[in-house]
Coordinates of C-alpha atoms and ligand atoms in Angstrom, one line a residue:
M1 CA -13.2 -3.6 -30.6
K2 CA -10.8 -1.5 -28.6
K3 CA -8.3 -3.4 -26.4
P4 CA -8.6 -2.7 -22.7
I5 CA -5.9 -0.6 -21.0
N6 CA -5.1 0.5 -17.5
I7 CA -4.2 4.1 -16.7
F8 CA -1.6 5.3 -14.3
W9 CA -2.3 8.8 -13.1
F10 CA 0.9 10.7 -11.9
R11 CA 0.3 13.4 -9.3
R12 CA 2.6 14.0 -6.3
D13 CA 4.9 11.1 -7.4
L14 CA 6.8 12.4 -10.4
R15 CA 9.4 9.6 -10.8
L16 CA 9.5 6.5 -12.8
D17 CA 11.2 4.3 -10.3
D18 CA 10.2 3.1 -6.8
N19 CA 6.7 4.4 -7.3
V20 CA 4.2 2.1 -5.7
G21 CA 1.1 2.9 -7.8
F22 CA 3.0 2.9 -11.1
Y23 CA 4.6 -0.5 -10.1
E24 CA 1.2 -2.0 -9.3
A25 CA -0.2 -0.7 -12.6
L26 CA 2.7 -2.1 -14.6
K27 CA 2.3 -5.6 -13.0
S28 CA -1.4 -5.7 -14.1
D29 CA -2.8 -7.6 -17.1
H30 CA -3.2 -4.7 -19.5
P31 CA -1.0 -2.2 -21.2
V32 CA -0.5 1.0 -19.1
L33 CA -1.2 4.5 -20.3
P34 CA 0.7 7.0 -18.0
I35 CA -1.1 10.3 -17.8
F36 CA -0.6 13.7 -16.0
I37 CA -3.4 16.3 -15.7
F38 CA -2.6 19.9 -15.1
D39 CA -5.6 20.4 -12.8
S40 CA -7.2 23.8 -13.7
E41 CA -8.9 23.9 -10.3
I42 CA -5.4 24.1 -8.7
L43 CA -3.6 26.1 -11.4
D44 CA -6.1 28.9 -11.6
E45 CA -5.0 30.0 -8.1
L46 CA -1.3 30.4 -9.0
P47 CA 0.7 33.3 -10.6
I48 CA 1.7 32.7 -14.2
N49 CA 5.4 32.4 -13.5
D50 CA 5.1 30.0 -10.6
A51 CA 8.3 28.1 -10.1
R52 CA 6.6 25.0 -9.0
V53 CA 4.6 24.7 -12.2
T54 CA 7.8 25.1 -14.2
F55 CA 9.4 22.4 -12.1
I56 CA 6.5 20.0 -12.6
Y57 CA 6.4 20.7 -16.3
E58 CA 10.2 20.2 -16.8
T59 CA 10.2 17.1 -14.7
L60 CA 7.4 15.6 -16.8
Q61 CA 9.2 16.5 -20.0
K62 CA 12.3 14.7 -18.8
M63 CA 10.2 11.6 -17.9
R64 CA 8.5 11.7 -21.3
T65 CA 11.8 11.8 -23.1
K66 CA 13.2 8.9 -21.1
L67 CA 10.2 6.8 -21.9
Q68 CA 10.2 7.8 -25.6
E69 CA 13.9 7.1 -26.1
N70 CA 14.1 3.9 -24.2
Y71 CA 10.7 2.3 -24.1
D72 CA 8.8 3.6 -27.2
S73 CA 6.3 5.0 -24.8
S74 CA 5.5 8.4 -23.1
I75 CA 3.2 10.2 -20.7
A76 CA 0.0 11.8 -22.0
M77 CA -0.4 15.3 -20.8
F78 CA -3.8 17.0 -20.3
H79 CA -5.1 20.3 -18.9
G80 CA -8.5 20.8 -17.4
K81 CA -10.8 19.4 -14.7
P82 CA -9.8 15.8 -14.0
M83 CA -13.4 14.7 -14.3
D84 CA -13.7 16.1 -17.8
I85 CA -10.4 14.5 -18.8
Y86 CA -11.6 11.1 -17.6
K87 CA -14.7 11.5 -19.7
K88 CA -12.6 12.2 -22.8
L89 CA -10.3 9.3 -22.0
S90 CA -13.1 6.9 -21.6
N91 CA -14.4 7.8 -25.0
A92 CA -10.9 7.2 -26.6
Y93 CA -10.0 4.0 -24.7
E94 CA -11.5 0.9 -23.2
I95 CA -10.3 1.6 -19.6
H96 CA -10.2 -1.4 -17.3
S97 CA -8.7 0.3 -14.2
V98 CA -7.1 3.5 -13.1
Y99 CA -4.1 3.3 -10.8
T100 CA -2.7 6.2 -8.7
N101 CA -1.2 7.0 -5.3
H102 CA -3.0 8.4 -2.3
D103 CA -3.2 12.2 -1.9
Y104 CA -4.3 13.1 1.6
E105 CA -5.1 16.8 1.2
P106 CA -8.8 17.6 1.6
Y107 CA -9.4 18.9 -2.0
A108 CA -7.5 15.9 -3.5
S109 CA -9.4 13.3 -1.4
E110 CA -12.7 14.8 -2.3
R111 CA -11.7 14.9 -6.0
D112 CA -10.6 11.3 -5.9
N113 CA -13.8 10.1 -4.2
N114 CA -15.9 11.8 -6.9
I115 CA -13.8 10.3 -9.7
K116 CA -13.9 6.9 -8.1
E117 CA -17.7 7.0 -7.9
V118 CA -18.1 8.1 -11.5
L119 CA -15.6 5.5 -12.8
A120 CA -17.4 2.8 -10.8
K121 CA -20.6 3.5 -12.7
H122 CA -18.7 2.5 -15.9
N123 CA -17.2 -0.6 -14.2
I124 CA -13.7 1.0 -14.0
T125 CA -11.9 0.4 -10.8
F126 CA -9.9 3.1 -9.1
N127 CA -6.9 1.6 -7.3
T128 CA -4.8 3.9 -5.0
Y129 CA -1.7 3.1 -3.0
K130 CA 0.4 4.6 -0.2
D131 CA 3.5 6.0 -1.7
Q132 CA 4.5 9.4 -0.4
V133 CA 4.9 8.4 3.3
I134 CA 6.1 5.4 5.2
F135 CA 3.0 5.5 7.5
E136 CA -0.3 7.1 6.6
K137 CA -3.7 8.0 8.0
D138 CA -4.3 5.9 11.1
E139 CA -1.3 3.5 10.9
V140 CA 0.4 5.2 13.8
V141 CA -2.2 5.7 16.5
K142 CA -2.5 5.2 20.2
K143 CA -3.7 1.9 21.6
D144 CA -7.2 3.2 21.9
G145 CA -7.2 4.1 18.2
N146 CA -7.0 7.9 18.7
P147 CA -4.4 9.9 16.9
Y148 CA -1.2 11.1 18.6
M149 CA -1.2 14.8 19.1
V150 CA 2.2 15.0 20.6
Y151 CA 5.2 14.4 18.4
T152 CA 7.6 12.4 20.7
P153 CA 5.3 9.4 21.4
Y154 CA 4.2 9.4 17.8
M155 CA 7.8 9.3 16.6
R156 CA 8.7 6.5 19.0
V157 CA 5.8 4.3 17.8
W158 CA 6.6 5.2 14.2
K159 CA 10.1 4.0 14.7
A160 CA 9.1 0.8 16.5
L161 CA 6.6 -0.1 13.7
F162 CA 9.2 0.8 11.1
R163 CA 11.7 -1.6 12.7
L164 CA 9.2 -4.4 12.6
Q165 CA 8.2 -3.7 9.0
G166 CA 11.3 -2.5 7.2
I167 CA 11.2 -0.9 3.7
E168 CA 10.2 -2.5 0.5
T169 CA 11.3 -1.2 -2.9
Y170 CA 9.1 -1.1 -6.0
D171 CA 11.1 -1.9 -9.1
S172 CA 8.8 -0.3 -11.7
I173 CA 11.5 -0.1 -14.4
S174 CA 11.8 -3.9 -14.9
N175 CA 8.1 -3.9 -15.8
F176 CA 8.2 -1.1 -18.4
K177 CA 7.6 -3.7 -21.1
N178 CA 3.9 -3.3 -20.1
L179 CA 3.8 0.4 -21.0
I180 CA 1.5 1.3 -23.9
K181 CA 3.5 1.4 -27.1
D182 CA 2.9 5.0 -28.2
S183 CA 5.7 7.5 -28.1
Q184 CA 3.4 10.3 -29.6
L185 CA 1.0 10.7 -26.7
P186 CA -0.3 14.2 -26.4
N187 CA 2.0 16.9 -25.0
L188 CA 1.4 20.5 -23.9
N189 CA 3.4 23.7 -23.9
L190 CA 3.6 25.7 -20.7
S191 CA 1.8 28.6 -22.5
E192 CA -1.1 26.3 -23.4
I193 CA -1.8 25.9 -19.7
G194 CA -1.5 29.7 -19.1
F195 CA 2.0 29.7 -17.6
E196 CA 5.5 30.9 -18.5
I197 CA 8.9 29.6 -17.4
S198 CA 9.8 30.9 -14.0
N199 CA 13.1 32.7 -13.4
Q200 CA 13.3 31.0 -10.0
K201 CA 14.6 27.4 -10.1
I202 CA 13.8 24.7 -7.5
A203 CA 17.1 23.8 -6.0
D204 CA 18.5 20.2 -6.3
Y205 CA 18.5 18.2 -3.1
S206 CA 21.6 16.8 -1.4
V207 CA 21.6 13.8 0.9
T208 CA 25.3 13.0 0.9
P209 CA 26.6 11.0 3.8
S210 CA 28.6 14.0 5.0
L211 CA 25.5 16.3 5.0
I212 CA 23.5 13.8 6.9
K213 CA 26.4 13.1 9.4
Q214 CA 26.9 16.8 10.1
Y215 CA 23.2 17.7 10.0
E216 CA 22.8 17.9 13.8
D217 CA 25.7 20.3 14.2
T218 CA 25.0 22.6 11.2
R219 CA 21.2 22.6 10.6
N220 CA 20.5 25.5 12.9
F221 CA 22.8 28.0 11.2
P222 CA 21.1 29.6 8.2
A223 CA 24.3 31.0 6.7
Q224 CA 25.7 27.4 6.3
D225 CA 22.9 26.3 3.9
S226 CA 23.5 22.8 5.2
T227 CA 20.1 21.3 5.0
S228 CA 19.0 18.7 2.4
R229 CA 16.6 20.9 0.3
L230 CA 14.5 17.8 0.1
G231 CA 11.2 19.7 0.6
P232 CA 10.0 20.2 -2.9
H233 CA 11.3 16.8 -4.0
L234 CA 9.3 15.1 -1.4
R235 CA 6.3 17.3 -2.2
F236 CA 6.3 16.4 -5.9
G237 CA 7.7 12.9 -5.5
T238 CA 10.9 13.5 -7.5
V239 CA 12.5 11.4 -4.7
S240 CA 11.1 8.4 -3.0
V241 CA 10.6 8.9 0.8
R242 CA 11.6 5.2 1.3
K243 CA 15.0 5.8 -0.2
M244 CA 15.5 9.0 1.9
V245 CA 14.6 7.2 5.1
K246 CA 17.1 4.4 4.1
K247 CA 19.8 6.9 3.7
A248 CA 19.1 8.6 7.1
I249 CA 19.3 5.2 8.7
A250 CA 22.5 4.2 6.9
E251 CA 24.2 7.3 8.3
E252 CA 22.7 6.6 11.7
N253 CA 21.5 10.1 12.1
E254 CA 18.4 10.1 14.3
I255 CA 17.8 13.8 14.0
F256 CA 17.6 13.9 10.2
W257 CA 15.4 10.8 10.3
Q258 CA 13.2 12.5 12.9
E259 CA 12.7 15.5 10.6
L260 CA 11.2 13.2 8.0
I261 CA 8.9 11.8 10.7
W262 CA 7.8 15.4 11.6
R263 CA 6.5 15.6 8.0
E264 CA 4.4 12.4 8.5
F265 CA 3.3 13.6 11.9
F266 CA 1.7 16.8 10.4
M267 CA 0.3 14.7 7.5
Q268 CA -1.6 12.5 9.8
I269 CA -2.8 15.5 11.8
L270 CA -4.3 17.1 8.7
W271 CA -5.9 13.8 7.7
H272 CA -7.5 13.3 11.1
F273 CA -8.4 17.0 11.5
P274 CA -9.0 18.5 8.1
H275 CA -10.8 21.5 9.6
T276 CA -7.4 22.8 10.8
V277 CA -6.8 24.1 7.2
K278 CA -8.9 27.1 8.3
A279 CA -9.4 26.7 12.1
S280 CA -7.0 26.7 15.0
F281 CA -6.5 23.2 16.3
K282 CA -7.0 24.5 19.8
S283 CA -10.2 26.4 19.2
K284 CA -9.8 28.9 22.0
Y285 CA -6.9 30.4 19.9
D286 CA -9.6 31.5 17.5
R287 CA -10.7 33.9 20.2
I288 CA -7.4 35.9 19.8
E289 CA -8.1 39.5 18.8
W290 CA -5.6 39.8 15.9
R291 CA -4.6 43.3 15.0
N292 CA -4.3 42.4 11.3
N293 CA -2.8 45.7 10.3
E294 CA -2.4 45.5 6.5
A295 CA 0.4 48.1 6.3
E296 CA 2.4 46.1 8.8
F297 CA 1.7 42.9 7.0
K298 CA 3.1 44.4 3.8
L299 CA 6.3 45.5 5.6
W300 CA 6.7 41.9 6.9
C301 CA 6.1 40.4 3.5
E302 CA 8.7 42.8 1.9
G303 CA 11.3 42.2 4.6
K304 CA 11.2 45.8 5.8
T305 CA 10.5 45.3 9.5
G306 CA 13.7 46.9 10.7
Y307 CA 14.7 43.6 12.4
P308 CA 17.5 42.3 10.2
L309 CA 17.1 38.5 10.8
V310 CA 13.3 38.7 10.1
D311 CA 14.0 40.8 7.0
A312 CA 16.8 38.4 5.8
G313 CA 14.4 35.5 6.0
M314 CA 11.6 37.3 4.1
R315 CA 14.0 38.5 1.4
Q316 CA 15.5 35.0 1.0
L317 CA 12.0 33.7 0.6
N318 CA 10.9 36.4 -1.9
E319 CA 14.1 36.0 -4.0
T320 CA 14.6 32.2 -3.9
G321 CA 11.4 30.5 -2.8
F322 CA 13.3 29.0 0.2
M323 CA 13.8 30.1 3.8
H324 CA 15.9 28.3 6.4
N325 CA 13.8 26.6 9.0
R326 CA 15.3 28.5 12.0
V327 CA 14.4 31.8 10.3
R328 CA 10.9 30.5 9.4
M329 CA 10.2 30.0 13.1
L330 CA 11.4 33.5 13.8
V331 CA 9.5 35.3 11.1
G332 CA 6.4 33.3 12.0
S333 CA 6.6 34.1 15.6
F334 CA 7.3 37.8 14.8
L335 CA 4.2 38.0 12.6
C336 CA 1.8 36.3 15.1
K337 CA 3.2 37.6 18.3
H338 CA 5.0 40.9 17.7
L339 CA 2.5 42.1 15.1
L340 CA -0.5 40.1 16.3
I341 CA -1.4 39.2 12.7
D342 CA -3.4 36.0 12.2
W343 CA -1.3 32.9 11.4
R344 CA -3.6 32.3 8.4
W345 CA -2.2 35.4 6.7
G346 CA 1.4 34.1 7.1
E347 CA 0.4 30.6 6.1
A348 CA -1.2 32.0 2.9
Y349 CA 1.9 34.1 2.0
F350 CA 4.2 31.1 2.5
A351 CA 1.9 28.9 0.4
E352 CA 2.3 31.3 -2.4
K353 CA 6.1 31.7 -2.2
L354 CA 7.6 28.5 -0.8
H355 CA 8.9 26.0 -3.3
D356 CA 8.5 23.3 -0.7
Y357 CA 5.0 24.4 0.2
D358 CA 3.0 21.5 1.6
M359 CA -0.4 22.1 3.1
S360 CA 0.1 19.7 6.1
S361 CA 3.6 21.0 7.0
N362 CA 2.8 24.6 6.4
I363 CA -0.4 24.6 8.5
G364 CA 1.2 22.4 11.2
N365 CA 4.2 24.6 11.5
W366 CA 2.3 27.9 11.4
Q367 CA 0.0 26.7 14.1
W368 CA 3.1 25.6 16.0
V369 CA 4.6 29.1 15.9
A370 CA 1.2 30.7 16.7
G371 CA 0.7 28.4 19.6
S372 CA -2.6 27.2 18.4
G373 CA -1.6 23.8 17.0
V374 CA -0.8 20.3 18.2
D375 CA 2.3 20.1 20.3
A376 CA 2.8 23.8 19.7
A377 CA 5.3 26.3 21.1
P378 CA 3.6 27.7 24.3
Y379 CA 2.1 31.1 23.7
F380 CA 4.5 32.9 26.1
R381 CA 7.5 31.7 24.1
I382 CA 8.3 34.8 22.1
F383 CA 11.5 34.8 20.1
N384 CA 13.6 37.9 20.6
P385 CA 14.5 38.8 17.0
T386 CA 17.8 40.5 18.1
S387 CA 19.2 37.8 20.4
Q388 CA 18.4 35.2 17.7
I389 CA 21.1 36.8 15.6
Q390 CA 23.6 36.2 18.4
K391 CA 22.6 32.6 18.6
F392 CA 22.3 31.6 15.0
D393 CA 24.2 34.1 12.9
K394 CA 26.9 35.4 15.2
N395 CA 29.1 36.5 12.4
H396 CA 26.3 38.1 10.5
E397 CA 27.0 36.1 7.3
Y398 CA 23.3 35.4 6.6
L399 CA 22.4 39.0 7.3
K400 CA 25.2 40.3 5.0
K401 CA 23.9 38.0 2.3
W402 CA 20.2 38.9 2.4
V403 CA 20.1 42.3 4.0
P404 CA 23.3 44.0 2.9
D405 CA 21.9 47.4 3.9
Y406 CA 21.2 46.4 7.5
Q407 CA 23.9 48.8 8.8
E408 CA 23.1 51.7 6.5
L409 CA 21.2 54.8 7.4
T410 CA 18.6 53.9 4.8
Y411 CA 17.7 50.7 6.6
P412 CA 14.3 51.0 8.4
L413 CA 14.1 51.5 12.2
P414 CA 12.4 48.5 14.0
M415 CA 8.7 48.8 13.1
V416 CA 7.7 47.8 16.6
D417 CA 9.5 48.0 20.0
H418 CA 10.3 44.4 21.1
K419 CA 9.5 44.9 24.8
M420 CA 6.2 46.6 24.1
A421 CA 5.2 44.0 21.5
R422 CA 6.1 41.2 23.9
E423 CA 3.9 42.5 26.6
R424 CA 1.0 43.3 24.3
C425 CA 1.1 39.8 22.9
L426 CA 1.1 38.2 26.3
K427 CA -1.9 40.3 27.3
I428 CA -3.9 39.6 24.2
Y429 CA -3.1 35.9 24.1
K430 CA -3.8 35.5 27.8
E431 CA -7.2 37.1 27.5
A432 CA -8.1 34.7 24.7
V433 CA -6.8 31.4 26.0
S434 CA -6.9 31.5 29.7
Ligands
LIG1 P1 15.8 19.5 6.1 O1 16.2 20.2 7.3 O2 16.9 18.9 5.3 O3 14.8 18.3 6.5 C1 14.6 17.2 5.6 C2 13.1 17.1 5.4 O4 12.4 16.8 6.7 C3 12.4 18.4 4.9 O5 12.5 18.5 3.5 C4 10.9 18.1 5.3 O6 10.3 17.2 4.4 C5 11.1 17.4 6.7 N1 11.0 18.4 7.7 C6 12.0 19.1 8.3 N2 11.6 19.9 9.3 C7 10.2 19.8 9.3 C8 9.2 20.4 10.0 N3 9.4 21.2 11.0 N4 7.9 20.0 9.7 C9 7.6 19.1 8.8 N5 8.6 18.5 8.0 C10 9.9 18.8 8.3 N6 8.1 22.3 5.4 C11 7.6 21.9 4.3 O7 8.0 20.9 3.7 N7 6.6 22.6 3.6 C12 6.1 23.8 4.2 O8 5.2 24.3 3.6 C13 6.7 24.2 5.4 N8 6.2 25.4 6.0 C14 6.8 25.8 7.2 C15 6.3 27.0 7.8 C16 6.8 27.4 9.0 C17 6.3 28.6 9.7 C18 7.9 26.7 9.6 C19 8.5 27.1 10.9 C20 8.4 25.5 9.0 C21 7.8 25.0 7.8 N9 8.3 23.9 7.2 C22 7.7 23.4 6.0 C23 9.3 23.0 7.9 C24 10.7 23.2 7.5 O9 11.1 24.6 7.7 C25 11.1 22.8 6.1 O10 10.7 21.4 5.9 C26 12.6 22.8 5.9 O11 13.1 24.1 6.2 C27 12.9 22.5 4.4 O12 14.2 22.5 4.2 P2 15.0 21.2 3.8 O13 14.3 20.5 2.8 O14 16.4 21.6 3.5 O15 14.9 20.5 5.2

């Protein structure tokens, strides 16, 4: 008879330490088989040289090596539909329980519910834990139980609750003796899952005390490249959010801390209002008559609008998979307001290109720039793409880096007149929302 095991399923939590679900699995009564599934439902949508897939793959290989060399164990790698993989696993092993961490995105929560149901029929429990946020779902809500739709009161209650509760750490490593003893668990090549190594690399993050201390003074200037680059690491869980919040607090930088709270604000919004993946949060914004001109959209995507700061941002995104937040706000506003192109087009383009793409933050921020979201920029706030240069890139350092041709004759003329576009936007928005 096979001996019972437990499974730990890695997803958006690619780290061995301070991982809540992994820690709970390792404390259980049965040996733990760690697994990762390259979910074909997700991968089929991505280009073959996607940098995020390379990053996930390489991170898992490092984790496997660490477990093989130090603990005579590993991580079993699979490719396919999760339900099919579980069927195979349940034939190969006597599974007692599956452990994993919560994933709040609509596709993931539906997938997890289905898997939980099927496993239950075989008397296998599906245990999931909060790991990627400090507060989830409806933990920070108004007194009447309704979600906050304005950031500042949400942030205040978040902080108050946090002060009451503090942060726990989850020492998975000291329980590694409970890992399944098998260093030859199945592996995969990138090519076996239909991908190749990307030539873009996901940047390392930096949360040094000096970066956090200076964050407030430097974060708005794209040429300084002085933000943490934590985005993809929080997205894929290569860092623990609990450790990052601790660092922010240790350096007493409220602003940096508050950025991490913006992330959770948008996560709870998506959880409470999953329809906002496709629909405007404020439904009357779906009455806007977008122009949706494909040729203009292409110029925006390629960074050829003739507005140097917009073009710099788009070229940075296309070349590196990153764009500075200040410039994201400008290019987003330019697309929705100057060009009157639906925020969903911009959201989809960012989803394809951004290394730190995260559904809740991307949708939340796109709806913020379009004016249609919670706590959004008012529709009549239209960034001037020229005066933004004076404010945030006075010495043109960012422009020179990303649009070196901006003063040459070959550089395109502005694709749209600012004054005309501003007035057109105000008219179209007003007709829809007032
Ligand atoms: P830092 O400035 O060092 O901030 C630290 C962390 O705080 C970030 O990594 C992120 O997790 C969080 N954070 C900071 N600002 C925000 C914000 N406005 N909203 C939510 N979380 C925030 N961020 C994403 O993580 N994924 C996205 O897909 C995404 N899409 C965006 C789309 C638009 C149109 C705009 C205007 C912003 C978007 N952002 C997104 C928010 C923000 O631009 C990035 O989080 C930030 O630029 C990432 O760089 P960093 O990691 O160096 O951030």
